[in-house]
Amino acid sequence: MSTPRRSRAHAKKTTNGAHATGSGGSVIVTGICGRLGKQLCRVLHRSRHVIGVDRRPFPDKPKDVEHQQVDLRRKKLKDVFRAGDVEAVVHLGIMHDPRASAAEHHSWNVAGFAKLLEYAAQFRVRKIVVLSSANVYGPQPGNPQFLSEDTPLLGGVRFHEIRDLIEVDMLAQSFFWKHPETETVILRPVHILGTVRNAPSNFLRLPTVPTLMGYDPMVQVIHEADVVAAIERALTPGKRGIYNVAGPEPLPLSHVLRILGRPNIPVPYTVGKMLVKRMWSLRLTSFPAPELDHIRYVCMVDDRRARHELGFSPKRSIEDTVRSVDEARW
Amino acid sequence: MAVAKPGEQRTALARLGGVLRNVAPVARGLLSSTTGAIDDWMTRALGEEFKSRLSRVPLTLTSTGVDPFGMDPQWVKYALATVALLHRRYFRTEVHGIENVPRGRVLLIANHSGQIPIDGALIGAAMFMDAEPPRFMRAMVERWAHTLPFVSLLFSRVGQVVGVPENAQRLLEQEEALLVFPEGSRGISKTFDRRYQLVDFGLGFMRLAIETNTPIVPVAVIGGEEQYISVGNIESLAKLFKMPAFPIIPQLLVPGLQLPLPTKYHMYFGEPMSFTGDADDDDAVIEEKVFVVKATIQTMLNKGLKERKSLFF
């Protein structure tokens, strides 16, 4: 993706510090140094003042973006809220590293997010957008073909690592009810594909893609740029609630691989599970064995609410979306 | 964020991929010549009627070439051909009253029998081969089937969906024909001494019909109970293998009798029934309405059995 720096002249004038550009106050984006965060930043900073909060450095950040290298759990986060007239918070800073220790993972995701919510309430932030995931529903053999937003979040039944994300989603839901003065939006996108380095994109980047023999579930995928667009829609004043976000029409996993033109090896489930478990313990793979359920059972969402209420519809075709995993990685 | 795979494994996979890539064209060539031969044979066996019906049957495909439930027209063609052959040649089904099936959304409620769900396939074949205009029917499939490799794949590609109310509602709102066996897996694994005696009906289909304002067509299928003769059911084994039932079918031990016996099927479609009321009514109220449907099907079964002259002809 090329990113024109339109506001270069304008950016030169700005210094690090609290000031408002465009409409109203600033937008805090947590996890801005992730690939999705960077893309959101590049779109958002054209119209709004963006404050990035991430403990990682942000070397190639646009000049008019303020970056605070802060751990969400630290008191310093409060200073970010105190200093700037914060109008909205976009929470992307969810750690999903199955290799990280469970304690660190949990504390980062849950304690960090709880702090963020606390300050958002204290400083009367008008909008919070949380990027959850359709994975919170979990792939199950008895899933309806399209899960609505009211479906119980059972993703943790077989895949424990997702429980943090479910808790984050739940925290956001309770915040939604407790603080009606804040517009809370929870987005649950399906598998995000693109230059991002998440499990589905990494899976499709394998030179030979293993599949499970006799299983070919229907899948939904969405282009990262469409997710950014959905976040932008969610930032519009007046929008609140939980929204499933899906990309183009669903298709079988085998068709995804056909679009990519990748060879695949079908492996019987029991063999595959054993192999992945062994490889996982030898650190040869980044996929934990329970994630195999995603290429075994359906976990698709009904995105009618996002289409009607949020006014979101994906722009990328299925071919573009799938092929985006091979695009040059910047 | 996830870590990429280390190098060695990548090359090993790539090498395997290379081998696959060389084999692929040969396999594809073989496949296309076989499918060509099968296509020819299919047309000869089923006649032009099948072809013309296939071109007239409405399928709701999206831009990805499949329908949202995973139905793939390529698979549907062969599936329909197979069930049409079973329907016309193997079981020689006699269909009565198919004109009772209204256009638009409809729930077909049938008795379940035969140890394997051939009855569902044959009702589907009747809807395709005998109804005018031809219709593509969907059936609600037991959740358990969706945990099985190949089976789940096949069901999904030929448009059969997991039996949950959300799916049914979606399909009925698309004005489709939906087959439900309210007896569920208890019905299909009846032992021979209980043949054609309906077991308890689930109530879900009635709530669904009321909620979506869908007419119900009762269907009686005769002939299925004799295709596999089950003398008992080992519940402990069923539990062990997580199967809904574990029938004892002696004929499976006789070489050549693994296929179902070629009994003659008779299929009766009753007049559409409409129910009104509150879909969330008490079980007792819903049960009364369900009982009306159940009694109708039992009457149709009894009448059909009386009219049947021979098991095989």
Coordinates of C-alpha atoms in Angstrom, one line a residue, chain A residues 96-97 141-146 197-198 202 205-208 213-218 249-252 255 263-265 279 283-287 296-297 300 302 304 318, chain B residues 1-6 9-10 13-14 16-18 20-21 62-64 66-70 72 143 146-153 156-157 162 164 166-167 170 173:
Chain A
H96 CA -2.0 -12.8 20.6
D97 CA 1.2 -14.6 20.9
P141 CA -19.4 -28.7 14.4
G142 CA -22.9 -27.6 15.6
N143 CA -22.4 -23.9 14.7
P144 CA -25.2 -22.3 12.7
Q145 CA -23.8 -21.3 9.3
F146 CA -23.9 -17.7 10.3
R197 CA 1.2 -11.4 10.6
N198 CA -1.8 -13.1 12.2
N202 CA 0.7 -16.8 8.1
R205 CA 1.7 -18.0 3.4
L206 CA 3.1 -21.5 4.0
P207 CA 4.7 -22.7 0.7
T208 CA 2.6 -25.9 0.9
M213 CA -8.3 -34.7 4.9
G214 CA -12.1 -34.8 4.4
Y215 CA -12.7 -31.4 5.8
D216 CA -13.2 -28.3 3.7
P217 CA -15.1 -25.8 5.8
M218 CA -16.6 -22.6 4.4
E249 CA -19.0 -13.8 0.3
P250 CA -17.8 -16.9 2.0
L251 CA -16.1 -19.7 0.2
P252 CA -14.6 -23.1 0.9
H255 CA -11.2 -22.3 -3.2
P263 CA -0.3 -26.7 -3.4
N264 CA -1.8 -28.3 -0.4
I265 CA -1.3 -31.6 1.4
M279 CA 6.1 -29.5 16.2
R283 CA 9.0 -24.8 18.4
L284 CA 8.8 -25.7 14.7
T285 CA 5.4 -24.2 14.2
S286 CA 3.6 -21.1 15.4
F287 CA 0.2 -22.8 15.2
R296 CA -12.1 -28.3 10.2
Y297 CA -15.4 -26.6 11.4
M300 CA -18.8 -17.7 10.1
D302 CA -23.8 -12.9 10.1
R304 CA -26.2 -8.0 8.4
I318 CA -12.3 -12.1 -2.8
Chain B
M1 CA 2.5 -12.0 17.0
A2 CA 3.1 -15.4 15.6
V3 CA 6.6 -16.5 14.6
A4 CA 7.2 -17.7 11.0
K5 CA 8.3 -21.3 10.5
P6 CA 12.0 -22.0 10.5
Q9 CA 10.9 -27.0 7.4
R10 CA 10.0 -24.5 4.8
L13 CA 7.5 -28.4 2.5
A14 CA 8.5 -26.6 -0.6
L16 CA 6.9 -31.7 -1.3
G17 CA 5.0 -28.9 -2.9
G18 CA 7.2 -29.3 -6.0
L20 CA 2.8 -32.3 -5.9
R21 CA 3.0 -29.7 -8.6
T62 CA -22.9 -15.9 -4.8
S63 CA -20.0 -14.3 -6.5
T64 CA -17.7 -17.0 -5.2
V66 CA -20.9 -21.5 -4.2
D67 CA -23.9 -20.7 -2.1
P68 CA -23.4 -19.3 1.5
F69 CA -24.0 -22.8 2.9
G70 CA -21.2 -24.3 0.8
D72 CA -21.2 -26.3 -5.1
R143 CA -24.6 -32.2 14.2
H146 CA -20.5 -32.7 10.8
T147 CA -17.7 -34.0 12.9
L148 CA -17.0 -36.8 10.4
P149 CA -14.4 -36.2 7.7
F150 CA -15.7 -36.6 4.1
V151 CA -19.2 -36.9 5.3
S152 CA -19.3 -33.3 6.5
L153 CA -17.6 -32.2 3.3
S156 CA -21.9 -29.2 2.9
R157 CA -21.1 -29.2 -0.9
V162 CA -26.4 -28.4 10.2
V164 CA -30.0 -25.8 14.0
E166 CA -30.9 -20.4 12.8
N167 CA -30.0 -22.2 9.6
R170 CA -32.5 -18.5 7.1
E173 CA -36.7 -16.9 4.5

